[in-house]
Amino acid sequence: MSSLKDSITKTNTLLGQSYLKPQGKSVKKRALALMITSLVDAFSILVIYLLFGPALSGESIDPNLGIQLPIAYQSQLSEQNNILIVKKDKFILNHKEVNERSLVGELKKSVEKLSKEKKNSLVIVADKNYDIEKLNPVLIAASEAGLNQLQLAVEHQGE
Amino acid sequence: MRSEAKDLDFEINLLPILSVLSICICFLLTTAVWNQMGFIGVNQAIGDELPTNGKVPDSVIFKIQSNGYYLIQWKRGSDSSIVSEKKIPTRPNKSWTSDAIQKEISSFVLGTKAKTVVVMPDVGVKYGQTMTLLDQLKRLSVSVGLAPAIKFDSKPGVKI
């Protein structure tokens, strides 16, 4: 009986030895040290998540562009595709500014280039307050470039 | 022997590491982009491609008017005659709640048994407004086509 009691005491002592057996240092100091260790662990996990989390969860647009996307609940998350940003009569196709006249040619080029990688759709990004008729040249150019499927960018909201 | 063991028992000062990590977290939190970009897939509604068997299916056309109304038309495929049409507001108001608008859209579209819905925005309609309708239509699991925006009043073919 006494041996069992001894073993329990030993186990408890091992689990929380800094609290039960301070051994020279004060209990408060030891407890603080332990808290900092776990805090460092938690902070490290947070840093890793913040570094890689947004990159892993789909496409995002540059907030400096000042484009406010409309909210949609039935949207799918975007994959790597041809991205055409339409802003103030400017067309930015895959980070490269193109004018309206060369839009068809540039679209054809990028479609051919990305069709080898099986990414042959076009994502159109525009501000929610943008006039829809200003997208007409894009729709016509995409049709001429052989793109029958279009993807219109929205802010993804899960239902 | 005792002094060697003492040298191995060193302690890492965690406080500066904690400070660096805190600054990293603050920086990453303020610069992170939280909005996820999604997309709504639509078909192009431009072109004159007809089904190979020659039978044109019935279609539903949603005209988004710049005065804040949807004009929904059920068109017969064979002769493009209008079977029925309905006008409902695009945004909730005193007599129409958002649920009522959604219910009306779904009952009309599902009642026609049409598999294709074409969205035709008027000039002056905003991108966000069009996306709201496309989002509502996607819930009904129908194929959605988007036509370029045209001024309804000026074109005789699409006058409403």
mmCIF file of N, CA and C in Angstrom, chain A residues 25 33 36-37 39-44 46-51 54 57-61 63 69-79 81 83 123-133 135-136 138-144 147-157 159, chain B residues 9 11-15 17-47 49 64 91 120-132 134-141 143-144 146-151:
data_model
loop_
_atom_site.group_PDB
_atom_site.id
_atom_site.type_symbol
_atom_site.label_atom_id
_atom_site.label_comp_id
_atom_site.label_asym_id
_atom_site.label_seq_id
_atom_site.Cartn_x
_atom_site.Cartn_y
_atom_site.Cartn_z
ATOM 1 N N LYS A 25 14.960 27.640 -6.854
ATOM 2 C CA LYS A 25 14.297 28.827 -7.416
ATOM 3 C C LYS A 25 12.897 28.957 -6.846
ATOM 4 N N ALA A 33 8.458 31.057 -16.301
ATOM 5 C CA ALA A 33 9.295 30.486 -17.353
ATOM 6 C C ALA A 33 8.500 29.503 -18.193
ATOM 7 N N ILE A 36 6.028 31.263 -20.568
ATOM 8 C CA ILE A 36 6.679 31.884 -21.728
ATOM 9 C C ILE A 36 6.987 30.834 -22.793
ATOM 10 N N THR A 37 7.402 29.660 -22.380
ATOM 11 C CA THR A 37 7.689 28.583 -23.343
ATOM 12 C C THR A 37 6.446 28.243 -24.164
ATOM 13 N N LEU A 39 3.855 30.116 -24.579
ATOM 14 C CA LEU A 39 3.498 31.309 -25.364
ATOM 15 C C LEU A 39 4.303 31.379 -26.661
ATOM 16 N N VAL A 40 5.595 31.077 -26.553
ATOM 17 C CA VAL A 40 6.464 31.082 -27.737
ATOM 18 C C VAL A 40 5.962 30.046 -28.748
ATOM 19 N N ASP A 41 5.564 28.880 -28.240
ATOM 20 C CA ASP A 41 5.015 27.832 -29.119
ATOM 21 C C ASP A 41 3.770 28.329 -29.847
ATOM 22 N N ALA A 42 2.851 28.906 -29.059
ATOM 23 C CA ALA A 42 1.591 29.391 -29.639
ATOM 24 C C ALA A 42 1.842 30.495 -30.656
ATOM 25 N N PHE A 43 2.742 31.402 -30.329
ATOM 26 C CA PHE A 43 3.064 32.510 -31.236
ATOM 27 C C PHE A 43 3.714 31.997 -32.524
ATOM 28 N N SER A 44 4.569 30.983 -32.380
ATOM 29 C CA SER A 44 5.219 30.412 -33.567
ATOM 30 C C SER A 44 4.175 29.817 -34.509
ATOM 31 N N LEU A 46 1.052 30.673 -34.718
ATOM 32 C CA LEU A 46 0.300 31.807 -35.293
ATOM 33 C C LEU A 46 1.058 32.433 -36.459
ATOM 34 N N VAL A 47 2.358 32.626 -36.272
ATOM 35 C CA VAL A 47 3.186 33.234 -37.331
ATOM 36 C C VAL A 47 3.187 32.346 -38.577
ATOM 37 N N ILE A 48 3.338 31.044 -38.369
ATOM 38 C CA ILE A 48 3.344 30.108 -39.511
ATOM 39 C C ILE A 48 1.999 30.151 -40.230
ATOM 40 N N TYR A 49 0.906 30.161 -39.448
ATOM 41 C CA TYR A 49 -0.429 30.205 -40.052
ATOM 42 C C TYR A 49 -0.627 31.496 -40.850
ATOM 43 N N LEU A 50 -0.230 32.615 -40.264
ATOM 44 C CA LEU A 50 -0.419 33.905 -40.945
ATOM 45 C C LEU A 50 0.462 34.033 -42.189
ATOM 46 N N LEU A 51 1.607 33.355 -42.163
ATOM 47 C CA LEU A 51 2.508 33.407 -43.324
ATOM 48 C C LEU A 51 1.979 32.578 -44.481
ATOM 49 N N PRO A 54 -3.146 32.400 -45.832
ATOM 50 C CA PRO A 54 -3.809 33.083 -46.950
ATOM 51 C C PRO A 54 -3.318 32.596 -48.315
ATOM 52 N N SER A 57 -5.171 29.319 -49.264
ATOM 53 C CA SER A 57 -6.631 29.324 -49.414
ATOM 54 C C SER A 57 -7.080 30.176 -50.598
ATOM 55 N N GLY A 58 -6.715 29.776 -51.794
ATOM 56 C CA GLY A 58 -7.245 30.389 -53.013
ATOM 57 C C GLY A 58 -6.583 31.682 -53.416
ATOM 58 N N GLU A 59 -7.154 32.277 -54.448
ATOM 59 C CA GLU A 59 -6.600 33.473 -55.070
ATOM 60 C C GLU A 59 -7.062 34.719 -54.323
ATOM 61 N N SER A 60 -6.218 35.725 -54.293
ATOM 62 C CA SER A 60 -6.656 37.000 -53.720
ATOM 63 C C SER A 60 -6.133 38.117 -54.609
ATOM 64 N N ILE A 61 -6.789 39.259 -54.570
ATOM 65 C CA ILE A 61 -6.327 40.366 -55.404
ATOM 66 C C ILE A 61 -5.622 41.409 -54.547
ATOM 67 N N PRO A 63 -4.935 44.430 -52.604
ATOM 68 C CA PRO A 63 -5.839 45.419 -52.000
ATOM 69 C C PRO A 63 -5.534 46.852 -52.433
ATOM 70 N N LEU A 69 -15.070 43.827 -54.290
ATOM 71 C CA LEU A 69 -15.828 42.789 -54.995
ATOM 72 C C LEU A 69 -17.215 42.621 -54.391
ATOM 73 N N PRO A 70 -18.210 42.261 -55.224
ATOM 74 C CA PRO A 70 -19.535 41.976 -54.652
ATOM 75 C C PRO A 70 -19.520 40.652 -53.899
ATOM 76 N N ILE A 71 -20.376 40.543 -52.904
ATOM 77 C CA ILE A 71 -20.409 39.326 -52.079
ATOM 78 C C ILE A 71 -21.347 38.302 -52.723
ATOM 79 N N ALA A 72 -20.912 37.055 -52.763
ATOM 80 C CA ALA A 72 -21.768 35.987 -53.291
ATOM 81 C C ALA A 72 -21.624 34.748 -52.425
ATOM 82 N N TYR A 73 -22.724 34.013 -52.317
ATOM 83 C CA TYR A 73 -22.737 32.830 -51.453
ATOM 84 C C TYR A 73 -22.592 31.531 -52.237
ATOM 85 N N GLN A 74 -22.904 31.576 -53.529
ATOM 86 C CA GLN A 74 -22.867 30.355 -54.344
ATOM 87 C C GLN A 74 -21.605 30.289 -55.199
ATOM 88 N N SER A 75 -20.584 30.982 -54.792
ATOM 89 C CA SER A 75 -19.370 31.025 -55.607
ATOM 90 C C SER A 75 -18.446 29.860 -55.273
ATOM 91 N N GLN A 76 -17.537 29.629 -56.216
ATOM 92 C CA GLN A 76 -16.508 28.615 -55.986
ATOM 93 C C GLN A 76 -15.207 29.350 -55.745
ATOM 94 N N LEU A 77 -14.297 28.683 -55.063
ATOM 95 C CA LEU A 77 -13.010 29.338 -54.833
ATOM 96 C C LEU A 77 -12.186 29.324 -56.112
ATOM 97 N N SER A 78 -11.523 30.425 -56.343
ATOM 98 C CA SER A 78 -10.783 30.579 -57.585
ATOM 99 C C SER A 78 -9.467 29.815 -57.570
ATOM 100 N N GLU A 79 -9.154 29.260 -58.730
ATOM 101 C CA GLU A 79 -7.850 28.604 -58.886
ATOM 102 C C GLU A 79 -6.970 29.521 -59.725
ATOM 103 N N ASN A 81 -5.697 31.046 -62.740
ATOM 104 C CA ASN A 81 -6.260 31.184 -64.077
ATOM 105 C C ASN A 81 -5.783 32.475 -64.708
ATOM 106 N N ILE A 83 -6.296 36.057 -65.253
ATOM 107 C CA ILE A 83 -7.072 37.036 -64.490
ATOM 108 C C ILE A 83 -7.042 38.369 -65.220
ATOM 109 N N VAL A 123 -10.923 34.780 -65.637
ATOM 110 C CA VAL A 123 -11.587 35.364 -64.468
ATOM 111 C C VAL A 123 -11.628 36.880 -64.668
ATOM 112 N N ILE A 124 -12.825 37.438 -64.675
ATOM 113 C CA ILE A 124 -12.978 38.886 -64.838
ATOM 114 C C ILE A 124 -13.181 39.511 -63.454
ATOM 115 N N VAL A 125 -12.320 40.443 -63.136
ATOM 116 C CA VAL A 125 -12.391 41.108 -61.829
ATOM 117 C C VAL A 125 -12.797 42.569 -62.046
ATOM 118 N N ALA A 126 -13.859 42.981 -61.392
ATOM 119 C CA ALA A 126 -14.296 44.378 -61.486
ATOM 120 C C ALA A 126 -14.901 44.816 -60.167
ATOM 121 N N ASP A 127 -14.933 46.106 -59.951
ATOM 122 C CA ASP A 127 -15.522 46.656 -58.724
ATOM 123 C C ASP A 127 -17.035 46.488 -58.764
ATOM 124 N N LYS A 128 -17.648 46.333 -57.580
ATOM 125 C CA LYS A 128 -19.099 46.106 -57.550
ATOM 126 C C LYS A 128 -19.901 47.302 -58.073
ATOM 127 N N ASN A 129 -19.292 48.492 -58.045
ATOM 128 C CA ASN A 129 -19.996 49.678 -58.542
ATOM 129 C C ASN A 129 -19.609 50.036 -59.983
ATOM 130 N N TYR A 130 -18.935 49.117 -60.635
ATOM 131 C CA TYR A 130 -18.493 49.348 -62.016
ATOM 132 C C TYR A 130 -19.670 49.114 -62.960
ATOM 133 N N ASP A 131 -19.800 49.983 -63.969
ATOM 134 C CA ASP A 131 -20.903 49.830 -64.929
ATOM 135 C C ASP A 131 -20.680 48.579 -65.772
ATOM 136 N N ILE A 132 -21.707 47.755 -65.827
ATOM 137 C CA ILE A 132 -21.566 46.453 -66.512
ATOM 138 C C ILE A 132 -21.327 46.614 -68.019
ATOM 139 N N GLU A 133 -21.832 47.720 -68.605
ATOM 140 C CA GLU A 133 -21.646 47.883 -70.065
ATOM 141 C C GLU A 133 -20.164 48.084 -70.434
ATOM 142 N N LEU A 135 -17.935 46.259 -69.470
ATOM 143 C CA LEU A 135 -17.366 44.912 -69.634
ATOM 144 C C LEU A 135 -17.671 44.329 -71.012
ATOM 145 N N ASN A 136 -18.498 45.038 -71.790
ATOM 146 C CA ASN A 136 -18.866 44.542 -73.129
ATOM 147 C C ASN A 136 -17.657 44.212 -74.004
ATOM 148 N N VAL A 138 -14.825 43.207 -73.141
ATOM 149 C CA VAL A 138 -14.203 41.986 -72.599
ATOM 150 C C VAL A 138 -14.995 40.754 -73.043
ATOM 151 N N LEU A 139 -16.337 40.846 -72.934
ATOM 152 C CA LEU A 139 -17.185 39.712 -73.310
ATOM 153 C C LEU A 139 -17.020 39.389 -74.787
ATOM 154 N N ILE A 140 -16.974 40.448 -75.603
ATOM 155 C CA ILE A 140 -16.828 40.247 -77.053
ATOM 156 C C ILE A 140 -15.432 39.689 -77.377
ATOM 157 N N ALA A 141 -14.422 40.263 -76.735
ATOM 158 C CA ALA A 141 -13.043 39.795 -76.975
ATOM 159 C C ALA A 141 -12.874 38.346 -76.537
ATOM 160 N N ALA A 142 -13.469 37.999 -75.411
ATOM 161 C CA ALA A 142 -13.373 36.614 -74.915
ATOM 162 C C ALA A 142 -14.063 35.653 -75.871
ATOM 163 N N SER A 143 -15.201 36.103 -76.428
ATOM 164 C CA SER A 143 -15.920 35.274 -77.400
ATOM 165 C C SER A 143 -15.078 35.070 -78.654
ATOM 166 N N GLU A 144 -14.440 36.148 -79.111
ATOM 167 C CA GLU A 144 -13.582 36.066 -80.301
ATOM 168 C C GLU A 144 -12.350 35.210 -80.046
ATOM 169 N N LEU A 147 -13.258 31.815 -75.855
ATOM 170 C CA LEU A 147 -13.593 31.498 -74.461
ATOM 171 C C LEU A 147 -15.106 31.537 -74.276
ATOM 172 N N ASN A 148 -15.703 30.379 -74.156
ATOM 173 C CA ASN A 148 -17.155 30.347 -73.980
ATOM 174 C C ASN A 148 -17.573 30.338 -72.519
ATOM 175 N N GLN A 149 -16.643 29.980 -71.673
ATOM 176 C CA GLN A 149 -16.918 29.962 -70.234
ATOM 177 C C GLN A 149 -16.179 31.126 -69.578
ATOM 178 N N LEU A 150 -16.910 31.887 -68.813
ATOM 179 C CA LEU A 150 -16.288 33.007 -68.106
ATOM 180 C C LEU A 150 -16.483 32.835 -66.606
ATOM 181 N N GLN A 151 -15.572 33.399 -65.866
ATOM 182 C CA GLN A 151 -15.702 33.362 -64.415
ATOM 183 C C GLN A 151 -15.669 34.796 -63.906
ATOM 184 N N LEU A 152 -16.732 35.170 -63.220
ATOM 185 C CA LEU A 152 -16.827 36.545 -62.724
ATOM 186 C C LEU A 152 -16.461 36.564 -61.242
ATOM 187 N N ALA A 153 -15.524 37.418 -60.914
ATOM 188 C CA ALA A 153 -14.975 37.423 -59.551
ATOM 189 C C ALA A 153 -15.944 38.022 -58.543
ATOM 190 N N VAL A 154 -16.018 37.378 -57.408
ATOM 191 C CA VAL A 154 -16.828 37.850 -56.279
ATOM 192 C C VAL A 154 -16.054 37.601 -54.988
ATOM 193 N N GLU A 155 -16.570 38.170 -53.912
ATOM 194 C CA GLU A 155 -15.980 37.869 -52.603
ATOM 195 C C GLU A 155 -16.665 36.621 -52.073
ATOM 196 N N HIS A 156 -15.888 35.595 -51.875
ATOM 197 C CA HIS A 156 -16.459 34.304 -51.477
ATOM 198 C C HIS A 156 -16.945 34.341 -50.029
ATOM 199 N N GLN A 157 -18.207 34.011 -49.854
ATOM 200 C CA GLN A 157 -18.792 33.916 -48.508
ATOM 201 C C GLN A 157 -19.473 32.564 -48.409
ATOM 202 N N GLU A 159 -22.015 29.818 -47.023
ATOM 203 C CA GLU A 159 -23.353 29.920 -46.435
ATOM 204 C C GLU A 159 -23.453 29.136 -45.129
ATOM 205 N N ASP B 9 23.899 22.685 -18.830
ATOM 206 C CA ASP B 9 22.574 23.090 -18.362
ATOM 207 C C ASP B 9 22.381 24.603 -18.588
ATOM 208 N N GLU B 11 20.331 28.027 -20.285
ATOM 209 C CA GLU B 11 18.943 28.487 -20.458
ATOM 210 C C GLU B 11 18.868 29.468 -21.623
ATOM 211 N N ILE B 12 17.854 29.318 -22.488
ATOM 212 C CA ILE B 12 17.665 30.269 -23.591
ATOM 213 C C ILE B 12 16.740 31.370 -23.087
ATOM 214 N N ASN B 13 17.132 32.591 -23.347
ATOM 215 C CA ASN B 13 16.282 33.714 -22.946
ATOM 216 C C ASN B 13 15.133 33.840 -23.953
ATOM 217 N N LEU B 14 13.954 33.494 -23.500
ATOM 218 C CA LEU B 14 12.804 33.442 -24.411
ATOM 219 C C LEU B 14 12.126 34.786 -24.628
ATOM 220 N N LEU B 15 12.407 35.723 -23.751
ATOM 221 C CA LEU B 15 11.692 37.012 -23.845
ATOM 222 C C LEU B 15 11.949 37.768 -25.162
ATOM 223 N N ILE B 17 12.745 36.436 -28.025
ATOM 224 C CA ILE B 17 12.074 35.638 -29.072
ATOM 225 C C ILE B 17 10.582 35.960 -29.084
ATOM 226 N N LEU B 18 10.037 36.043 -27.870
ATOM 227 C CA LEU B 18 8.609 36.365 -27.731
ATOM 228 C C LEU B 18 8.299 37.755 -28.308
ATOM 229 N N SER B 19 9.186 38.696 -28.057
ATOM 230 C CA SER B 19 8.991 40.057 -28.570
ATOM 231 C C SER B 19 9.015 40.075 -30.096
ATOM 232 N N VAL B 20 9.996 39.359 -30.673
ATOM 233 C CA VAL B 20 10.112 39.293 -32.138
ATOM 234 C C VAL B 20 8.854 38.658 -32.741
ATOM 235 N N LEU B 21 8.418 37.570 -32.130
ATOM 236 C CA LEU B 21 7.215 36.880 -32.624
ATOM 237 C C LEU B 21 5.983 37.776 -32.524
ATOM 238 N N SER B 22 5.883 38.545 -31.443
ATOM 239 C CA SER B 22 4.737 39.462 -31.278
ATOM 240 C C SER B 22 4.726 40.500 -32.395
ATOM 241 N N ILE B 23 5.911 41.035 -32.695
ATOM 242 C CA ILE B 23 5.999 42.045 -33.762
ATOM 243 C C ILE B 23 5.628 41.415 -35.111
ATOM 244 N N CYS B 24 6.112 40.179 -35.330
ATOM 245 C CA CYS B 24 5.789 39.453 -36.567
ATOM 246 C C CYS B 24 4.271 39.274 -36.695
ATOM 247 N N ILE B 25 3.625 38.873 -35.604
ATOM 248 C CA ILE B 25 2.176 38.645 -35.624
ATOM 249 C C ILE B 25 1.439 39.946 -35.923
ATOM 250 N N CYS B 26 1.844 41.025 -35.269
ATOM 251 C CA CYS B 26 1.205 42.334 -35.505
ATOM 252 C C CYS B 26 1.329 42.733 -36.973
ATOM 253 N N PHE B 27 2.518 42.559 -37.532
ATOM 254 C CA PHE B 27 2.758 42.927 -38.918
ATOM 255 C C PHE B 27 1.912 42.072 -39.862
ATOM 256 N N LEU B 28 1.913 40.774 -39.619
ATOM 257 C CA LEU B 28 1.171 39.869 -40.501
ATOM 258 C C LEU B 28 -0.333 40.081 -40.390
ATOM 259 N N LEU B 29 -0.801 40.380 -39.179
ATOM 260 C CA LEU B 29 -2.241 40.621 -38.997
ATOM 261 C C LEU B 29 -2.701 41.872 -39.742
ATOM 262 N N THR B 30 -1.867 42.904 -39.712
ATOM 263 C CA THR B 30 -2.272 44.154 -40.362
ATOM 264 C C THR B 30 -2.146 44.090 -41.887
ATOM 265 N N THR B 31 -1.247 43.255 -42.375
ATOM 266 C CA THR B 31 -1.050 43.204 -43.826
ATOM 267 C C THR B 31 -1.753 42.040 -44.512
ATOM 268 N N ALA B 32 -2.344 41.122 -43.741
ATOM 269 C CA ALA B 32 -2.974 39.938 -44.341
ATOM 270 C C ALA B 32 -4.225 40.322 -45.127
ATOM 271 N N VAL B 33 -4.460 39.607 -46.220
ATOM 272 C CA VAL B 33 -5.684 39.793 -47.016
ATOM 273 C C VAL B 33 -6.639 38.682 -46.604
ATOM 274 N N TRP B 34 -7.734 39.079 -45.998
ATOM 275 C CA TRP B 34 -8.655 38.075 -45.462
ATOM 276 C C TRP B 34 -9.754 37.701 -46.442
ATOM 277 N N ASN B 35 -10.011 38.589 -47.413
ATOM 278 C CA ASN B 35 -11.095 38.300 -48.351
ATOM 279 C C ASN B 35 -10.657 37.269 -49.380
ATOM 280 N N GLN B 36 -11.413 36.218 -49.488
ATOM 281 C CA GLN B 36 -11.097 35.195 -50.471
ATOM 282 C C GLN B 36 -11.838 35.507 -51.764
ATOM 283 N N MET B 37 -11.103 35.430 -52.860
ATOM 284 C CA MET B 37 -11.754 35.695 -54.142
ATOM 285 C C MET B 37 -12.355 34.397 -54.673
ATOM 286 N N GLY B 38 -13.629 34.451 -54.931
ATOM 287 C CA GLY B 38 -14.302 33.312 -55.555
ATOM 288 C C GLY B 38 -14.771 33.714 -56.934
ATOM 289 N N PHE B 39 -15.450 32.833 -57.610
ATOM 290 C CA PHE B 39 -15.992 33.207 -58.918
ATOM 291 C C PHE B 39 -17.327 32.527 -59.173
ATOM 292 N N ILE B 40 -18.093 33.169 -60.026
ATOM 293 C CA ILE B 40 -19.352 32.589 -60.487
ATOM 294 C C ILE B 40 -19.164 32.296 -61.967
ATOM 295 N N GLY B 41 -19.292 31.060 -62.334
ATOM 296 C CA GLY B 41 -19.095 30.652 -63.734
ATOM 297 C C GLY B 41 -20.330 30.926 -64.567
ATOM 298 N N VAL B 42 -20.131 31.581 -65.703
ATOM 299 C CA VAL B 42 -21.247 31.844 -66.634
ATOM 300 C C VAL B 42 -20.824 31.456 -68.052
ATOM 301 N N ASN B 43 -21.834 31.201 -68.864
ATOM 302 C CA ASN B 43 -21.560 30.923 -70.275
ATOM 303 C C ASN B 43 -21.687 32.217 -71.053
ATOM 304 N N GLN B 44 -21.018 32.270 -72.162
ATOM 305 C CA GLN B 44 -21.160 33.436 -73.039
ATOM 306 C C GLN B 44 -22.505 33.333 -73.749
ATOM 307 N N ALA B 45 -23.260 34.403 -73.752
ATOM 308 C CA ALA B 45 -24.547 34.394 -74.454
ATOM 309 C C ALA B 45 -24.425 35.118 -75.795
ATOM 310 N N ILE B 46 -23.235 35.061 -76.397
ATOM 311 C CA ILE B 46 -23.038 35.664 -77.721
ATOM 312 C C ILE B 46 -22.840 34.515 -78.707
ATOM 313 N N GLY B 47 -23.379 34.688 -79.896
ATOM 314 C CA GLY B 47 -23.188 33.668 -80.934
ATOM 315 C C GLY B 47 -24.504 33.155 -81.477
ATOM 316 N N GLU B 49 -25.035 29.768 -82.393
ATOM 317 C CA GLU B 49 -24.952 28.312 -82.450
ATOM 318 C C GLU B 49 -26.304 27.693 -82.093
ATOM 319 N N ILE B 64 -32.188 42.942 -66.554
ATOM 320 C CA ILE B 64 -31.980 43.781 -65.359
ATOM 321 C C ILE B 64 -32.132 45.223 -65.805
ATOM 322 N N ARG B 91 -34.158 44.937 -55.573
ATOM 323 C CA ARG B 91 -33.784 45.065 -54.149
ATOM 324 C C ARG B 91 -35.028 45.003 -53.265
ATOM 325 N N MET B 120 -29.591 39.565 -69.165
ATOM 326 C CA MET B 120 -29.326 40.709 -70.049
ATOM 327 C C MET B 120 -29.390 41.995 -69.239
ATOM 328 N N PRO B 121 -28.255 42.551 -68.879
ATOM 329 C CA PRO B 121 -28.301 43.804 -68.111
ATOM 330 C C PRO B 121 -28.503 45.025 -69.005
ATOM 331 N N ASP B 122 -29.166 46.010 -68.447
ATOM 332 C CA ASP B 122 -29.383 47.293 -69.138
ATOM 333 C C ASP B 122 -28.132 48.155 -68.954
ATOM 334 N N VAL B 123 -27.979 49.138 -69.782
ATOM 335 C CA VAL B 123 -26.872 50.089 -69.621
ATOM 336 C C VAL B 123 -27.096 50.852 -68.311
ATOM 337 N N GLY B 124 -26.062 50.984 -67.518
ATOM 338 C CA GLY B 124 -26.178 51.685 -66.235
ATOM 339 C C GLY B 124 -26.311 50.754 -65.049
ATOM 340 N N VAL B 125 -26.545 49.470 -65.346
ATOM 341 C CA VAL B 125 -26.627 48.488 -64.262
ATOM 342 C C VAL B 125 -25.211 48.195 -63.763
ATOM 343 N N LYS B 126 -25.086 48.062 -62.469
ATOM 344 C CA LYS B 126 -23.761 47.855 -61.874
ATOM 345 C C LYS B 126 -23.366 46.371 -61.877
ATOM 346 N N TYR B 127 -22.065 46.148 -61.843
ATOM 347 C CA TYR B 127 -21.503 44.782 -61.807
ATOM 348 C C TYR B 127 -22.021 44.019 -60.580
ATOM 349 N N GLY B 128 -22.066 44.704 -59.437
ATOM 350 C CA GLY B 128 -22.525 44.083 -58.190
ATOM 351 C C GLY B 128 -23.974 43.616 -58.267
ATOM 352 N N GLN B 129 -24.802 44.420 -58.941
ATOM 353 C CA GLN B 129 -26.232 44.104 -59.106
ATOM 354 C C GLN B 129 -26.386 42.828 -59.953
ATOM 355 N N THR B 130 -25.583 42.746 -61.001
ATOM 356 C CA THR B 130 -25.627 41.570 -61.879
ATOM 357 C C THR B 130 -25.165 40.332 -61.129
ATOM 358 N N MET B 131 -24.140 40.498 -60.303
ATOM 359 C CA MET B 131 -23.610 39.371 -59.534
ATOM 360 C C MET B 131 -24.627 38.863 -58.517
ATOM 361 N N THR B 132 -25.414 39.794 -57.957
ATOM 362 C CA THR B 132 -26.449 39.398 -56.988
ATOM 363 C C THR B 132 -27.459 38.466 -57.661
ATOM 364 N N LEU B 134 -26.946 36.676 -60.461
ATOM 365 C CA LEU B 134 -26.264 35.428 -60.833
ATOM 366 C C LEU B 134 -26.123 34.503 -59.628
ATOM 367 N N ASP B 135 -25.861 35.111 -58.464
ATOM 368 C CA ASP B 135 -25.749 34.342 -57.226
ATOM 369 C C ASP B 135 -27.087 33.665 -56.893
ATOM 370 N N GLN B 136 -28.180 34.412 -57.090
ATOM 371 C CA GLN B 136 -29.506 33.846 -56.820
ATOM 372 C C GLN B 136 -29.841 32.722 -57.809
ATOM 373 N N LEU B 137 -29.430 32.905 -59.060
ATOM 374 C CA LEU B 137 -29.728 31.896 -60.078
ATOM 375 C C LEU B 137 -28.901 30.629 -59.897
ATOM 376 N N LYS B 138 -27.694 30.788 -59.363
ATOM 377 C CA LYS B 138 -26.821 29.630 -59.151
ATOM 378 C C LYS B 138 -27.416 28.656 -58.134
ATOM 379 N N ARG B 139 -28.253 29.178 -57.244
ATOM 380 C CA ARG B 139 -28.906 28.326 -56.243
ATOM 381 C C ARG B 139 -29.889 27.357 -56.899
ATOM 382 N N LEU B 140 -30.371 27.736 -58.096
ATOM 383 C CA LEU B 140 -31.392 26.927 -58.766
ATOM 384 C C LEU B 140 -30.786 25.844 -59.654
ATOM 385 N N SER B 141 -29.479 25.776 -59.686
ATOM 386 C CA SER B 141 -28.762 24.764 -60.485
ATOM 387 C C SER B 141 -29.170 24.785 -61.964
ATOM 388 N N SER B 143 -28.164 26.443 -65.928
ATOM 389 C CA SER B 143 -27.049 27.000 -66.688
ATOM 390 C C SER B 143 -27.333 28.482 -66.954
ATOM 391 N N VAL B 144 -26.382 29.316 -66.626
ATOM 392 C CA VAL B 144 -26.604 30.762 -66.748
ATOM 393 C C VAL B 144 -25.697 31.354 -67.828
ATOM 394 N N LEU B 146 -24.516 35.024 -69.824
ATOM 395 C CA LEU B 146 -24.487 36.478 -69.647
ATOM 396 C C LEU B 146 -24.325 37.155 -71.006
ATOM 397 N N ALA B 147 -25.253 38.039 -71.312
ATOM 398 C CA ALA B 147 -25.200 38.785 -72.572
ATOM 399 C C ALA B 147 -24.594 40.157 -72.317
ATOM 400 N N PRO B 148 -23.947 40.745 -73.306
ATOM 401 C CA PRO B 148 -23.419 42.109 -73.110
ATOM 402 C C PRO B 148 -24.553 43.098 -72.820
ATOM 403 N N ALA B 149 -24.238 44.124 -72.055
ATOM 404 C CA ALA B 149 -25.265 45.108 -71.680
ATOM 405 C C ALA B 149 -25.667 45.936 -72.888
ATOM 406 N N ILE B 150 -26.972 46.147 -73.041
ATOM 407 C CA ILE B 150 -27.476 46.991 -74.133
ATOM 408 C C ILE B 150 -28.538 47.935 -73.589
ATOM 409 N N LYS B 151 -28.708 49.045 -74.280
ATOM 410 C CA LYS B 151 -29.738 49.989 -73.847
ATOM 411 C C LYS B 151 -31.070 49.468 -74.366
#
